[in-house]
């Protein structure tokens, strides 16, 4: 571990400023940590509220057990983690500290260097309270930190992996299975990988332009939207506009409550169109990416009365050009036709569906 820390610190150009708690963790201990630590504040009521919203957006089935799925998914997928709150780092090791574990250690130790240099919780605001109210920023900032660690891990492997490490990783890749991830809803699969795949592309672009100094500069001026991650040329100057969403409770009866208010962002705008729960209203992937591109800011709100199936979901979005706006409107219309059938009214500016239900 000491050797890998020295190697990663040299690759990344960041000094280790303080000691940290580090250890190996068994898969059984990870499962206990996921249940009693990672999701200790995420209640069944929270999961039920999220499920209701995601099902209304066509991403989940209404009876999906979101909390249990998260517990199973994280227990299956996490190979190691660094806790920026407790300053502890763990690698999940079943039979020892071989090539896969060493590679994971390089990735996670880079998170420790990021934290000691830039303060992930307070400097980058990647904490539970802030991320609950600004999911769009935190998705972008998470892509930066995971993209950085993924690129660092790759450099470590290329420069320092032994022949045994290489054989271990090949053996792991050839035998690895992920039944929980494989069974996940399509949108969740994409979203789970977003900070690693899209984050890596974003950070690689920075590194190609200006080396690790350009990556360091991004930590001092982090990306603020998934749009900037998906379109690195829009970083750092193209920031989204703030879209106002008024309080709609005055038009609702007594008993309605606001369950969620946030920003959807370009990434989730794309996911809603392309990764729906049913093939019936799953739109073409490339068309959906084009429709979501040009996003310039949005705001949404979700209301529902207690003990009722009724709901109100309102979503306002701003677009960079009229062409961008038209592309999103037209793709949304196609989505609605596929999901709800023939509209009651259908013009160039308004589409309405009506139902007895």
XYZ file of C-alpha atoms in Angstrom:
357
model
C 0.000 0.000 0.000
C 2.833 2.404 0.836
C 4.431 1.688 -2.540
C 1.200 2.313 -4.468
C 0.630 5.552 -2.540
C 4.073 6.834 -3.527
C 3.493 5.857 -7.158
C 0.036 7.465 -7.365
C 1.230 10.637 -5.657
C 4.062 10.897 -8.210
C 1.755 10.255 -11.191
C -0.849 12.738 -10.030
C 1.580 15.352 -8.732
C -0.294 15.686 -5.443
C 1.506 15.161 -2.105
C -0.003 13.159 0.721
C -0.515 15.695 3.503
C -1.737 13.445 6.295
C -2.123 9.799 7.235
C -5.399 7.992 6.673
C -7.078 4.888 8.012
C -6.783 2.121 5.419
C -7.628 -1.547 5.409
C -9.010 -4.491 3.486
C -12.688 -5.318 3.845
C -14.437 -8.597 3.157
C -17.536 -8.695 0.937
C -19.583 -9.499 4.041
C -18.240 -6.432 5.846
C -19.007 -4.327 2.770
C -22.598 -5.521 2.787
C -22.905 -4.492 6.439
C -21.363 -1.089 5.668
C -23.736 -0.488 2.756
C -26.769 -1.213 4.946
C -25.658 0.540 8.129
C -23.567 3.401 6.768
C -24.103 4.293 3.102
C -27.905 4.125 3.294
C -28.512 4.661 7.009
C -30.285 7.984 6.345
C -32.154 6.818 3.235
C -35.489 5.593 4.570
C -38.146 3.438 2.994
C -40.277 6.592 2.787
C -37.491 8.375 0.866
C -37.220 5.436 -1.510
C -40.997 5.297 -1.985
C -41.083 9.016 -2.846
C -38.220 8.625 -5.341
C -39.871 5.581 -6.867
C -43.136 7.461 -7.346
C -41.399 10.321 -9.163
C -39.218 8.026 -11.297
C -42.204 5.882 -12.232
C -44.209 8.949 -13.300
C -41.256 9.882 -15.504
C -41.466 6.433 -17.082
C -38.111 5.228 -15.741
C -39.220 2.723 -13.079
C -42.133 0.411 -12.477
C -44.376 1.785 -9.728
C -43.805 -1.253 -7.476
C -40.007 -1.262 -7.860
C -38.190 -1.812 -4.526
C -35.629 0.954 -4.935
C -34.052 0.781 -1.478
C -33.383 -2.959 -1.597
C -32.060 -2.673 -5.137
C -29.592 0.043 -4.090
C -28.406 -2.126 -1.201
C -27.886 -5.116 -3.499
C -26.281 -3.050 -6.263
C -23.728 -1.298 -4.067
C -22.834 -4.534 -2.302
C -22.161 -6.113 -5.703
C -20.436 -3.249 -7.495
C -18.156 -1.526 -4.983
C -14.554 -2.714 -5.235
C -13.280 -0.122 -2.768
C -14.164 3.265 -1.352
C -12.750 6.361 0.296
C -14.942 8.101 2.866
C -14.289 11.849 2.752
C -16.163 12.314 6.023
C -14.240 9.802 8.154
C -11.009 9.882 6.064
C -11.054 6.077 5.831
C -10.189 4.001 2.767
C -11.061 0.362 2.130
C -10.459 -2.132 -0.648
C -12.780 -5.111 -0.920
C -10.623 -8.233 -0.977
C -11.919 -11.766 -1.134
C -8.725 -13.818 -1.363
C -5.917 -11.304 -0.945
C -4.298 -8.178 -2.339
C -3.724 -9.058 -5.987
C -3.741 -7.074 -9.204
C -7.418 -6.103 -9.087
C -7.150 -4.920 -5.478
C -3.917 -3.029 -6.182
C -5.536 -1.270 -9.135
C -8.548 -0.371 -6.976
C -6.213 0.920 -4.270
C -4.582 3.279 -6.783
C -8.034 4.634 -7.722
C -9.216 5.123 -4.146
C -5.964 6.605 -2.866
C -6.249 9.271 -5.530
C -9.578 10.231 -3.922
C -7.707 10.690 -0.646
C -5.202 12.980 -2.403
C -8.075 14.941 -3.965
C -9.664 15.363 -0.558
C -6.475 16.405 1.195
C -5.758 18.952 -1.550
C -9.209 20.321 -2.403
C -11.577 19.219 0.436
C -14.297 17.211 -1.311
C -16.979 17.790 1.338
C -16.602 21.542 1.783
C -14.425 22.812 -1.044
C -16.234 20.925 -3.809
C -19.483 20.804 -1.777
C -19.889 17.068 -2.344
C -21.844 16.549 0.840
C -25.275 15.088 1.472
C -27.044 18.362 2.270
C -25.796 20.280 -0.773
C -26.236 17.406 -3.194
C -29.835 16.906 -2.123
C -30.740 20.374 -3.375
C -28.397 20.638 -6.396
C -28.160 17.205 -7.978
C -27.024 18.648 -11.298
C -23.898 20.290 -9.881
C -23.028 17.218 -7.802
C -23.393 14.920 -10.812
C -20.904 17.102 -12.677
C -18.469 17.410 -9.758
C -18.652 13.644 -9.134
C -17.789 13.047 -12.792
C -14.713 15.228 -12.332
C -13.419 13.346 -9.283
C -14.215 9.874 -10.656
C -12.850 10.729 -14.086
C -9.626 11.929 -12.476
C -9.240 8.768 -10.373
C -10.086 6.502 -13.314
C -7.443 8.161 -15.487
C -4.914 8.041 -12.637
C -5.684 4.349 -12.105
C -5.047 3.693 -15.804
C -1.702 5.514 -15.700
C -0.732 3.555 -12.600
C -1.587 0.260 -14.295
C 0.360 1.131 -17.449
C 3.437 2.283 -15.525
C 3.555 0.054 -12.453
C 1.422 -3.081 -12.863
C 3.453 -6.278 -12.646
C 2.940 -9.247 -14.950
C 1.076 -10.917 -12.089
C -1.159 -7.825 -11.740
C -1.987 -8.025 -15.435
C -2.803 -11.726 -15.205
C -4.970 -11.130 -12.129
C -6.972 -8.395 -13.861
C -7.464 -10.487 -17.021
C -8.619 -13.440 -14.906
C -11.028 -11.178 -13.000
C -12.454 -9.674 -16.187
C -12.974 -13.103 -17.747
C -14.772 -14.486 -14.695
C -16.650 -11.429 -13.452
C -20.433 -11.457 -13.340
C -22.830 -8.759 -12.151
C -26.362 -10.169 -11.971
C -27.739 -7.244 -9.926
C -26.349 -4.595 -12.281
C -27.452 -6.616 -15.308
C -31.020 -6.660 -13.981
C -31.110 -2.899 -13.313
C -33.497 -0.619 -15.229
C -31.829 0.841 -18.307
C -31.669 4.394 -16.992
C -29.975 3.213 -13.782
C -27.282 1.284 -15.653
C -26.410 4.403 -17.629
C -26.574 6.690 -14.606
C -24.419 4.418 -12.459
C -21.599 4.552 -15.027
C -21.932 8.249 -15.922
C -19.243 9.604 -13.540
C -16.757 6.939 -14.621
C -17.266 6.797 -18.398
C -18.308 10.364 -19.168
C -16.143 11.691 -16.352
C -13.116 9.898 -17.806
C -13.769 11.427 -21.237
C -14.081 14.877 -19.683
C -10.881 14.589 -17.620
C -8.941 12.971 -20.487
C -9.828 16.001 -22.626
C -8.494 18.344 -19.939
C -5.333 16.253 -19.562
C -4.735 16.188 -23.317
C -4.940 19.981 -23.411
C -2.850 20.876 -20.376
C -1.708 17.817 -18.431
C -2.474 17.344 -14.757
C -2.281 21.118 -14.234
C -5.462 21.490 -16.300
C -7.156 18.825 -14.181
C -6.050 20.609 -10.997
C -7.462 23.863 -12.357
C -10.834 22.156 -12.816
C -10.920 21.292 -9.108
C -10.582 24.998 -8.354
C -13.303 25.810 -10.895
C -15.436 22.640 -11.062
C -17.975 21.904 -13.797
C -21.498 22.916 -12.787
C -23.710 20.846 -15.097
C -23.880 17.483 -16.803
C -24.022 19.515 -20.020
C -20.408 20.567 -19.419
C -19.385 16.934 -18.832
C -21.156 15.764 -21.995
C -19.824 18.708 -24.043
C -16.368 19.584 -22.641
C -16.074 22.488 -25.074
C -18.775 24.231 -23.000
C -16.601 24.115 -19.875
C -16.034 26.427 -18.047
C -17.807 29.402 -19.635
C -21.190 28.025 -20.726
C -23.114 27.957 -17.456
C -26.856 27.157 -17.357
C -29.396 29.872 -16.695
C -31.530 29.751 -13.571
C -35.096 28.809 -14.504
C -37.722 29.936 -12.023
C -40.428 27.498 -10.995
C -43.212 29.177 -9.017
C -44.971 27.716 -6.006
C -47.950 25.877 -7.488
C -49.599 24.989 -4.171
C -52.157 27.858 -4.426
C -53.818 26.120 -7.407
C -53.979 22.770 -5.579
C -56.458 21.525 -3.013
C -55.637 21.030 0.645
C -53.584 17.947 1.436
C -51.186 18.221 -1.505
C -47.508 18.403 -0.656
C -44.361 19.189 -2.590
C -42.236 16.034 -2.753
C -39.380 17.253 -4.914
C -37.987 20.406 -6.533
C -34.707 20.342 -8.435
C -32.979 20.533 -11.824
C -33.246 17.725 -14.383
C -30.207 18.648 -16.472
C -29.209 17.519 -19.949
C -28.267 14.023 -18.767
C -31.619 13.149 -17.227
C -33.480 14.879 -20.052
C -31.776 12.382 -22.351
C -32.392 9.424 -20.017
C -36.133 10.122 -19.806
C -36.453 10.100 -23.587
C -34.126 7.193 -24.393
C -34.117 4.882 -21.369
C -37.763 4.469 -20.404
C -38.931 1.351 -18.603
C -40.896 0.125 -21.633
C -39.820 -0.422 -25.225
C -43.176 1.137 -26.155
C -41.936 4.649 -25.360
C -38.168 4.208 -25.475
C -37.039 6.729 -28.081
C -34.111 6.375 -30.488
C -30.847 6.914 -28.596
C -29.159 9.269 -31.054
C -32.310 11.317 -31.595
C -32.701 11.650 -27.836
C -29.110 12.812 -27.388
C -29.664 15.420 -30.086
C -32.938 16.512 -28.490
C -31.353 16.942 -25.041
C -28.302 18.784 -26.403
C -28.744 22.528 -26.405
C -30.177 22.397 -22.888
C -29.540 25.700 -21.147
C -31.211 25.260 -17.755
C -34.397 23.899 -16.238
C -36.436 23.474 -13.101
C -39.039 20.916 -12.098
C -41.415 20.358 -9.208
C -43.462 17.337 -8.145
C -46.601 17.464 -5.973
C -48.805 14.661 -4.717
C -51.595 14.471 -2.132
C -51.314 12.145 0.837
C -52.841 8.690 0.234
C -53.725 9.362 -3.397
C -52.552 8.340 -6.854
C -52.952 11.899 -8.132
C -49.874 13.984 -8.856
C -48.716 17.160 -10.544
C -45.350 17.280 -12.265
C -44.262 20.568 -13.824
C -41.040 21.032 -15.771
C -39.776 24.265 -17.334
C -36.705 24.277 -19.551
C -34.617 26.887 -21.353
C -32.763 26.196 -24.616
C -29.757 27.800 -26.277
C -31.414 28.319 -29.672
C -34.837 28.038 -31.222
C -33.622 24.991 -33.135
C -32.584 23.305 -29.883
C -35.983 24.079 -28.386
C -37.807 22.656 -31.391
C -35.744 19.457 -31.326
C -36.618 18.817 -27.688
C -40.277 19.723 -28.181
C -40.645 17.451 -31.207
C -38.892 14.512 -29.554
C -41.051 15.007 -26.447
C -44.132 14.953 -28.668
C -42.985 11.636 -30.203
C -42.406 10.296 -26.705
C -45.918 11.331 -25.666
C -47.492 9.747 -28.753
C -45.697 6.496 -27.972
C -46.585 6.539 -24.281
C -50.125 8.017 -24.235
C -51.403 7.536 -27.765
C -53.463 9.949 -29.851
C -53.516 13.442 -28.315
C -56.665 15.453 -27.663
C -55.010 18.452 -29.301
C -51.870 18.649 -31.373
C -50.440 21.912 -32.710
C -46.997 23.302 -33.401
C -46.822 24.718 -29.864
C -49.137 22.638 -27.646
C -49.852 18.927 -27.347
C -52.493 17.673 -24.892
C -53.455 14.166 -23.828
C -56.607 13.469 -21.838
C -57.672 10.337 -19.987
C -60.503 9.261 -17.716
C -57.787 7.794 -15.487
